[in-house]
């Protein structure tokens, strides 16, 4: 799996731009604000149809225009393929090999990506919602049906919350409808829990030994926190029944898979409070390298690796050790402001895109 060319139209600060002749190792160099990360963002959108930089994707459209289009050309199993994603105020349209797709879900994960950027520290520092979103993205790249279960669950929770709000103002409404919803919610929730548990177990299979390559005599583990840890339909339904009066009073579902969280445990303590920022960076790095192991060793999938400004975040020893650990078959895209941050042996093997020279 190798990307060969990217076409951008009205994307961020690019009116019309083509980047091509990519190799396995690609270094994109340029000043801050020149558009380095935009290239990685386009690759990310080509895989997941969503941005890692913003939730307001209309803001990606170049000022003064009313749409953006990206087109990604790549080789997969020796075959030439292309993907196209278009966005305007009316929504997204996608194409695979020039054929319009009826559903965006058909477009997603034609190729898989793993991203490491300075913002990934939010996984440790921010809210459980950020960590749930991370799990959803990673698992959906490995199991397409996961998104189907997740969408079903979210619709059921919305329907239940709407009915709970009605019960707040009209206590004569029949609560048997909640029994029907709860049964379906538990069925979908158990499926989602099992996928998440399996993925976190897979991370734990690799992360500790990888982390010890950077910091000796330390222990790292992800601790999954879920209401569904019971993992038994009848017991979960009983818990929901126990919570019903509370949920009616607040007009919201307070028990379920939508409240899931996980913690990064460092030497038995929550890394959010226990670890320095430098160690937190290495913990996230170890998790990302664990993801590569999962994709390649557990699922025989070769992902594309996006490293956004990584080299300003790590010292030279750790930068070099990353490349020693990577499989040579992985296509890598690196952004940096200065080639001095990168080992000369790595530069010799890379295709260099100097955006400073293209302005």
Short mmCIF file of C-alpha atoms in Angstrom, two decimals:
data_model
loop_
_atom_site.label_atom_id
_atom_site.label_comp_id
_atom_site.label_asym_id
_atom_site.label_seq_id
_atom_site.Cartn_x
_atom_site.Cartn_y
_atom_site.Cartn_z
CA UNK A 1 0.00 0.00 0.00
CA UNK A 2 1.71 3.19 -1.24
CA UNK A 3 0.35 6.65 -2.02
CA UNK A 4 1.85 7.96 -5.26
CA UNK A 5 0.10 11.30 -5.83
CA UNK A 6 -2.14 13.82 -4.06
CA UNK A 7 -4.25 16.48 -5.80
CA UNK A 8 -5.63 19.33 -3.70
CA UNK A 9 -8.25 21.88 -4.78
CA UNK A 10 -9.26 24.78 -2.51
CA UNK A 11 -7.82 22.88 0.42
CA UNK A 12 -6.57 25.07 3.30
CA UNK A 13 -4.10 27.52 1.69
CA UNK A 14 -3.77 25.48 -1.53
CA UNK A 15 -5.80 26.71 -4.51
CA UNK A 16 -4.66 23.93 -6.81
CA UNK A 17 -1.68 21.75 -5.98
CA UNK A 18 -0.26 18.36 -6.96
CA UNK A 19 2.26 16.42 -4.88
CA UNK A 20 3.58 13.30 -6.57
CA UNK A 21 6.47 10.85 -6.93
CA UNK A 22 6.23 9.83 -3.28
CA UNK A 23 8.61 7.16 -2.01
CA UNK A 24 8.37 4.90 1.04
CA UNK A 25 9.95 7.57 3.23
CA UNK A 26 8.86 11.17 2.61
CA UNK A 27 9.99 14.27 4.48
CA UNK A 28 7.99 17.49 4.06
CA UNK A 29 9.98 20.49 5.24
CA UNK A 30 8.77 24.08 5.61
CA UNK A 31 8.15 27.02 7.90
CA UNK A 32 5.22 26.97 10.29
CA UNK A 33 1.97 27.89 8.53
CA UNK A 34 3.21 27.03 5.06
CA UNK A 35 0.99 23.95 4.62
CA UNK A 36 3.03 20.92 5.76
CA UNK A 37 0.37 19.49 8.03
CA UNK A 38 -2.31 20.12 5.37
CA UNK A 39 -0.72 17.37 3.25
CA UNK A 40 -0.99 14.91 6.14
CA UNK A 41 -4.53 16.11 6.81
CA UNK A 42 -5.47 15.31 3.21
CA UNK A 43 -4.04 11.79 3.53
CA UNK A 44 -5.97 11.34 6.78
CA UNK A 45 -9.21 12.54 5.15
CA UNK A 46 -8.60 10.15 2.27
CA UNK A 47 -8.65 7.28 4.74
CA UNK A 48 -11.24 8.28 7.36
CA UNK A 49 -13.26 11.06 5.65
CA UNK A 50 -12.68 13.27 8.68
CA UNK A 51 -9.97 15.68 9.79
CA UNK A 52 -7.62 15.31 12.75
CA UNK A 53 -7.19 19.10 12.91
CA UNK A 54 -10.77 20.35 13.22
CA UNK A 55 -14.36 19.25 13.78
CA UNK A 56 -15.56 22.18 11.64
CA UNK A 57 -14.54 20.78 8.28
CA UNK A 58 -16.06 23.65 6.27
CA UNK A 59 -13.18 25.71 7.71
CA UNK A 60 -10.80 23.60 5.60
CA UNK A 61 -12.25 25.16 2.44
CA UNK A 62 -9.93 27.88 1.12
CA UNK A 63 -11.17 31.39 1.90
CA UNK A 64 -13.14 32.85 -1.00
CA UNK A 65 -14.17 29.46 -2.41
CA UNK A 66 -17.14 27.21 -1.67
CA UNK A 67 -15.77 23.65 -1.78
CA UNK A 68 -12.66 21.52 -1.41
CA UNK A 69 -11.67 18.39 -3.27
CA UNK A 70 -8.87 15.95 -2.58
CA UNK A 71 -7.83 13.09 -4.83
CA UNK A 72 -5.45 10.39 -3.65
CA UNK A 73 -3.71 8.00 -6.08
CA UNK A 74 -2.19 4.84 -4.67
CA UNK A 75 -1.04 1.28 -5.36
CA UNK A 76 -2.71 -1.58 -3.53
CA UNK A 77 -1.68 -5.19 -4.23
CA UNK A 78 -0.03 -4.01 -7.45
CA UNK A 79 -3.17 -2.26 -8.69
CA UNK A 80 -3.53 1.45 -9.39
CA UNK A 81 -6.43 2.97 -7.44
CA UNK A 82 -7.73 6.43 -6.61
CA UNK A 83 -10.02 8.01 -4.03
CA UNK A 84 -11.80 11.35 -4.20
CA UNK A 85 -13.46 13.34 -1.43
CA UNK A 86 -15.48 16.51 -2.06
CA UNK A 87 -16.98 18.83 0.56
CA UNK A 88 -19.23 21.88 0.30
CA UNK A 89 -21.99 23.37 2.46
CA UNK A 90 -24.32 20.53 1.37
CA UNK A 91 -22.02 17.81 2.74
CA UNK A 92 -19.52 15.25 1.51
CA UNK A 93 -19.37 13.20 -1.66
CA UNK A 94 -16.88 10.40 -2.22
CA UNK A 95 -15.62 8.35 -5.14
CA UNK A 96 -13.60 5.15 -5.40
CA UNK A 97 -11.85 4.70 -8.75
CA UNK A 98 -14.03 7.55 -10.10
CA UNK A 99 -17.27 5.77 -9.06
CA UNK A 100 -19.59 7.80 -6.83
CA UNK A 101 -20.31 6.08 -3.49
CA UNK A 102 -23.85 6.01 -2.10
CA UNK A 103 -22.59 5.81 1.48
CA UNK A 104 -19.57 7.47 3.05
CA UNK A 105 -19.00 4.26 5.03
CA UNK A 106 -18.11 2.53 1.73
CA UNK A 107 -15.31 5.05 1.20
CA UNK A 108 -13.75 4.85 4.66
CA UNK A 109 -10.61 2.74 5.31
CA UNK A 110 -9.66 1.89 1.73
CA UNK A 111 -6.20 2.40 3.20
CA UNK A 112 -5.36 2.63 6.90
CA UNK A 113 -3.40 5.30 8.70
CA UNK A 114 -1.65 5.79 12.02
CA UNK A 115 -1.05 9.37 13.12
CA UNK A 116 1.44 10.70 15.65
CA UNK A 117 1.33 14.44 16.25
CA UNK A 118 1.92 16.80 19.19
CA UNK A 119 -1.87 16.94 19.68
CA UNK A 120 -1.92 13.22 20.49
CA UNK A 121 -0.92 14.12 24.08
CA UNK A 122 -4.62 14.95 24.46
CA UNK A 123 -5.16 11.21 24.74
CA UNK A 124 -3.64 11.37 28.20
CA UNK A 125 -4.55 14.89 29.26
CA UNK A 126 -8.06 15.47 27.93
CA UNK A 127 -11.56 14.14 28.53
CA UNK A 128 -12.84 10.55 28.18
CA UNK A 129 -14.64 11.63 25.00
CA UNK A 130 -11.26 12.12 23.28
CA UNK A 131 -10.19 8.61 24.27
CA UNK A 132 -13.50 7.05 23.17
CA UNK A 133 -13.15 8.78 19.82
CA UNK A 134 -9.63 7.39 19.49
CA UNK A 135 -10.91 3.85 20.12
CA UNK A 136 -13.71 4.30 17.61
CA UNK A 137 -11.32 5.45 14.88
CA UNK A 138 -8.76 2.71 15.42
CA UNK A 139 -11.24 -0.15 15.77
CA UNK A 140 -13.29 0.98 12.76
CA UNK A 141 -10.14 0.76 10.62
CA UNK A 142 -9.84 -2.91 11.56
CA UNK A 143 -13.54 -3.87 11.70
CA UNK A 144 -15.98 -2.09 9.37
CA UNK A 145 -18.99 -3.59 11.14
CA UNK A 146 -17.94 -1.76 14.33
CA UNK A 147 -19.18 1.56 12.93
CA UNK A 148 -22.53 -0.04 12.15
CA UNK A 149 -22.94 -1.21 15.77
CA UNK A 150 -21.76 2.16 17.11
CA UNK A 151 -24.22 4.10 14.92
CA UNK A 152 -27.05 1.80 16.02
CA UNK A 153 -26.15 2.34 19.67
CA UNK A 154 -25.99 6.13 19.31
CA UNK A 155 -29.42 6.24 17.61
CA UNK A 156 -30.91 4.10 20.40
CA UNK A 157 -29.40 6.37 23.10
CA UNK A 158 -30.78 9.45 21.34
CA UNK A 159 -34.25 7.88 21.15
CA UNK A 160 -34.08 6.92 24.82
CA UNK A 161 -32.90 10.38 25.91
CA UNK A 162 -35.70 12.01 23.91
CA UNK A 163 -38.26 9.77 25.64
CA UNK A 164 -36.72 10.38 29.07
CA UNK A 165 -37.13 14.13 28.51
CA UNK A 166 -40.81 13.59 27.64
CA UNK A 167 -41.24 11.61 30.88
CA UNK A 168 -39.90 14.62 32.81
CA UNK A 169 -42.96 16.63 31.79
CA UNK A 170 -45.48 13.81 31.38
CA UNK A 171 -45.19 11.09 34.03
CA UNK A 172 -48.23 9.22 32.64
CA UNK A 173 -46.28 8.02 29.59
CA UNK A 174 -45.75 4.26 29.34
CA UNK A 175 -42.26 3.22 30.55
CA UNK A 176 -42.46 -0.11 28.74
CA UNK A 177 -40.97 1.64 25.70
CA UNK A 178 -37.83 2.13 27.81
CA UNK A 179 -37.70 -1.64 28.44
CA UNK A 180 -37.69 -2.25 24.66
CA UNK A 181 -34.97 0.37 24.11
CA UNK A 182 -32.84 -0.89 27.01
CA UNK A 183 -32.80 -4.43 25.62
CA UNK A 184 -31.59 -3.23 22.23
CA UNK A 185 -29.09 -0.82 23.83
CA UNK A 186 -27.55 -3.64 25.88
CA UNK A 187 -27.29 -5.93 22.84
CA UNK A 188 -25.42 -3.31 20.79
CA UNK A 189 -23.41 -2.15 23.80
CA UNK A 190 -22.05 -5.63 24.50
CA UNK A 191 -20.79 -5.87 20.91
CA UNK A 192 -19.03 -2.51 21.20
CA UNK A 193 -17.57 -3.41 24.61
CA UNK A 194 -16.09 -6.64 23.24
CA UNK A 195 -14.38 -4.82 20.36
CA UNK A 196 -12.98 -2.16 22.68
CA UNK A 197 -11.81 -4.70 25.26
CA UNK A 198 -10.07 -6.74 22.57
CA UNK A 199 -8.31 -3.65 21.17
CA UNK A 200 -7.08 -2.45 24.56
CA UNK A 201 -5.90 -5.98 25.38
CA UNK A 202 -3.96 -5.91 22.10
CA UNK A 203 -2.33 -2.58 22.99
CA UNK A 204 -1.35 -4.03 26.37
CA UNK A 205 0.24 -7.01 24.63
CA UNK A 206 2.86 -4.69 23.10
CA UNK A 207 3.04 -1.31 24.86
CA UNK A 208 5.07 -2.25 27.94
CA UNK A 209 7.97 -3.88 26.10
CA UNK A 210 8.06 -1.02 23.57
CA UNK A 211 8.09 1.62 26.32
CA UNK A 212 11.03 -0.12 28.00
CA UNK A 213 13.10 0.57 24.87
CA UNK A 214 12.90 4.24 25.89
CA UNK A 215 12.65 4.11 29.69
CA UNK A 216 14.04 1.13 31.58
CA UNK A 217 12.41 -0.40 34.67
CA UNK A 218 9.01 1.22 34.09
CA UNK A 219 5.61 -0.40 33.64
CA UNK A 220 2.90 0.87 31.28
CA UNK A 221 -0.63 -0.47 30.92
CA UNK A 222 -4.00 0.76 29.63
CA UNK A 223 -6.84 0.32 32.12
CA UNK A 224 -10.26 0.03 30.46
CA UNK A 225 -13.13 1.48 32.51
CA UNK A 226 -16.64 0.52 31.44
CA UNK A 227 -20.13 0.06 32.88
CA UNK A 228 -20.27 -3.01 30.62
CA UNK A 229 -17.44 -4.78 32.39
CA UNK A 230 -20.19 -7.08 33.75
CA UNK A 231 -20.56 -8.25 30.10
CA UNK A 232 -23.78 -10.14 30.88
CA UNK A 233 -27.07 -9.09 29.26
CA UNK A 234 -29.38 -9.93 32.18
CA UNK A 235 -27.14 -8.23 34.76
CA UNK A 236 -26.78 -5.15 32.57
CA UNK A 237 -30.53 -4.89 32.14
CA UNK A 238 -30.90 -5.05 35.94
CA UNK A 239 -28.39 -2.18 36.29
CA UNK A 240 -30.33 -0.10 33.78
CA UNK A 241 -33.55 -0.82 35.70
CA UNK A 242 -31.87 0.32 38.94
CA UNK A 243 -30.83 3.57 37.24
CA UNK A 244 -34.21 4.28 35.66
CA UNK A 245 -35.60 6.68 38.28
CA UNK A 246 -32.35 8.65 38.23
CA UNK A 247 -32.37 8.77 34.41
CA UNK A 248 -35.99 9.97 34.33
CA UNK A 249 -35.13 12.70 36.84
CA UNK A 250 -32.19 13.99 34.78
CA UNK A 251 -33.65 13.21 31.33
CA UNK A 252 -30.53 11.40 30.22
CA UNK A 253 -29.06 7.88 30.02
CA UNK A 254 -26.47 7.72 32.80
CA UNK A 255 -25.29 4.12 32.38
CA UNK A 256 -23.75 2.64 29.27
CA UNK A 257 -20.96 2.20 26.77
CA UNK A 258 -21.15 5.92 25.86
CA UNK A 259 -19.48 6.63 29.24
CA UNK A 260 -16.45 4.39 28.58
CA UNK A 261 -12.97 5.57 29.43
CA UNK A 262 -9.43 4.23 29.72
CA UNK A 263 -6.42 5.34 31.72
CA UNK A 264 -2.71 5.19 30.96
CA UNK A 265 -1.23 3.50 34.03
CA UNK A 266 2.46 4.29 34.64
CA UNK A 267 4.02 2.23 37.42
CA UNK A 268 0.51 1.62 38.76
CA UNK A 269 -0.48 5.31 38.75
CA UNK A 270 -2.58 7.35 36.35
CA UNK A 271 -0.12 8.96 33.93
CA UNK A 272 -2.28 12.09 33.71
CA UNK A 273 -1.22 13.07 37.25
CA UNK A 274 1.85 10.91 37.78
CA UNK A 275 4.06 11.27 34.67
CA UNK A 276 6.05 14.24 33.46
CA UNK A 277 5.17 15.68 30.05
CA UNK A 278 8.33 14.15 28.59
CA UNK A 279 7.30 10.69 29.80
CA UNK A 280 3.74 11.24 28.59
CA UNK A 281 5.12 11.86 25.08
CA UNK A 282 7.00 8.57 25.22
CA UNK A 283 3.91 6.73 26.50
CA UNK A 284 1.86 8.00 23.55
CA UNK A 285 4.72 7.10 21.21
CA UNK A 286 4.81 3.56 22.65
CA UNK A 287 1.06 3.27 22.11
CA UNK A 288 1.38 4.37 18.48
CA UNK A 289 4.14 1.86 17.86
CA UNK A 290 1.87 -0.74 19.48
CA UNK A 291 -0.80 0.18 16.93
CA UNK A 292 1.61 -0.64 14.12
CA UNK A 293 2.23 -4.05 15.69
CA UNK A 294 -1.51 -4.68 15.93
CA UNK A 295 -2.16 -3.70 12.32
CA UNK A 296 0.77 -5.63 10.87
CA UNK A 297 1.16 -8.66 13.14
CA UNK A 298 -2.41 -9.27 14.32
CA UNK A 299 -4.26 -8.29 11.12
CA UNK A 300 -1.62 -8.40 8.36
CA UNK A 301 -2.47 -4.82 7.36
CA UNK A 302 0.30 -2.40 6.39
CA UNK A 303 -0.76 1.11 7.49
CA UNK A 304 0.54 4.47 6.33
CA UNK A 305 2.36 6.33 9.12
CA UNK A 306 1.92 10.10 9.51
CA UNK A 307 4.45 11.82 11.77
CA UNK A 308 3.51 15.47 12.22
CA UNK A 309 6.31 17.59 13.65
CA UNK A 310 7.47 14.61 15.67
CA UNK A 311 11.10 15.61 15.64
CA UNK A 312 10.59 18.80 17.60
CA UNK A 313 9.01 16.68 20.33
CA UNK A 314 11.71 14.02 20.88
CA UNK A 315 15.44 13.98 21.50
CA UNK A 316 17.82 12.58 18.88
CA UNK A 317 18.24 9.18 20.54
CA UNK A 318 14.49 8.55 20.62
CA UNK A 319 14.00 9.86 17.08
CA UNK A 320 16.54 7.38 15.76
CA UNK A 321 15.15 4.47 17.75
CA UNK A 322 11.73 4.97 16.16
CA UNK A 323 13.12 4.30 12.70
CA UNK A 324 15.07 1.30 13.84
CA UNK A 325 11.82 -0.24 15.11
CA UNK A 326 9.71 0.42 12.01
CA UNK A 327 8.95 -2.16 9.35
CA UNK A 328 10.58 -1.12 6.04
CA UNK A 329 7.31 -1.82 4.16
CA UNK A 330 5.47 1.03 5.89
CA UNK A 331 5.10 4.22 3.88
CA UNK A 332 5.95 7.20 6.11
CA UNK A 333 5.21 10.91 5.79
CA UNK A 334 7.14 13.24 8.11
CA UNK A 335 6.72 16.99 8.56
CA UNK A 336 9.49 19.12 10.05
CA UNK A 337 10.63 22.73 10.13
CA UNK A 338 14.31 21.83 9.93
CA UNK A 339 16.22 18.88 8.46
CA UNK A 340 18.79 19.33 11.23
CA UNK A 341 16.29 17.56 13.48
CA UNK A 342 16.62 14.37 11.42
CA UNK A 343 19.46 11.86 11.27
CA UNK A 344 21.52 12.15 8.05
CA UNK A 345 21.12 8.43 7.30
CA UNK A 346 17.33 8.86 7.35
CA UNK A 347 17.55 11.90 5.05
CA UNK A 348 19.60 9.91 2.53
CA UNK A 349 16.82 7.33 2.21
CA UNK A 350 14.00 9.90 1.95
CA UNK A 351 12.23 11.89 -0.74
CA UNK A 352 12.42 15.53 0.38
CA UNK A 353 9.63 18.01 -0.30
CA UNK A 354 10.89 21.50 0.57
CA UNK A 355 7.80 23.71 0.65
CA UNK A 356 9.97 26.76 1.31
CA UNK A 357 11.28 26.43 -2.27
CA UNK A 358 7.75 26.17 -3.72
CA UNK A 359 6.38 29.41 -2.37
#
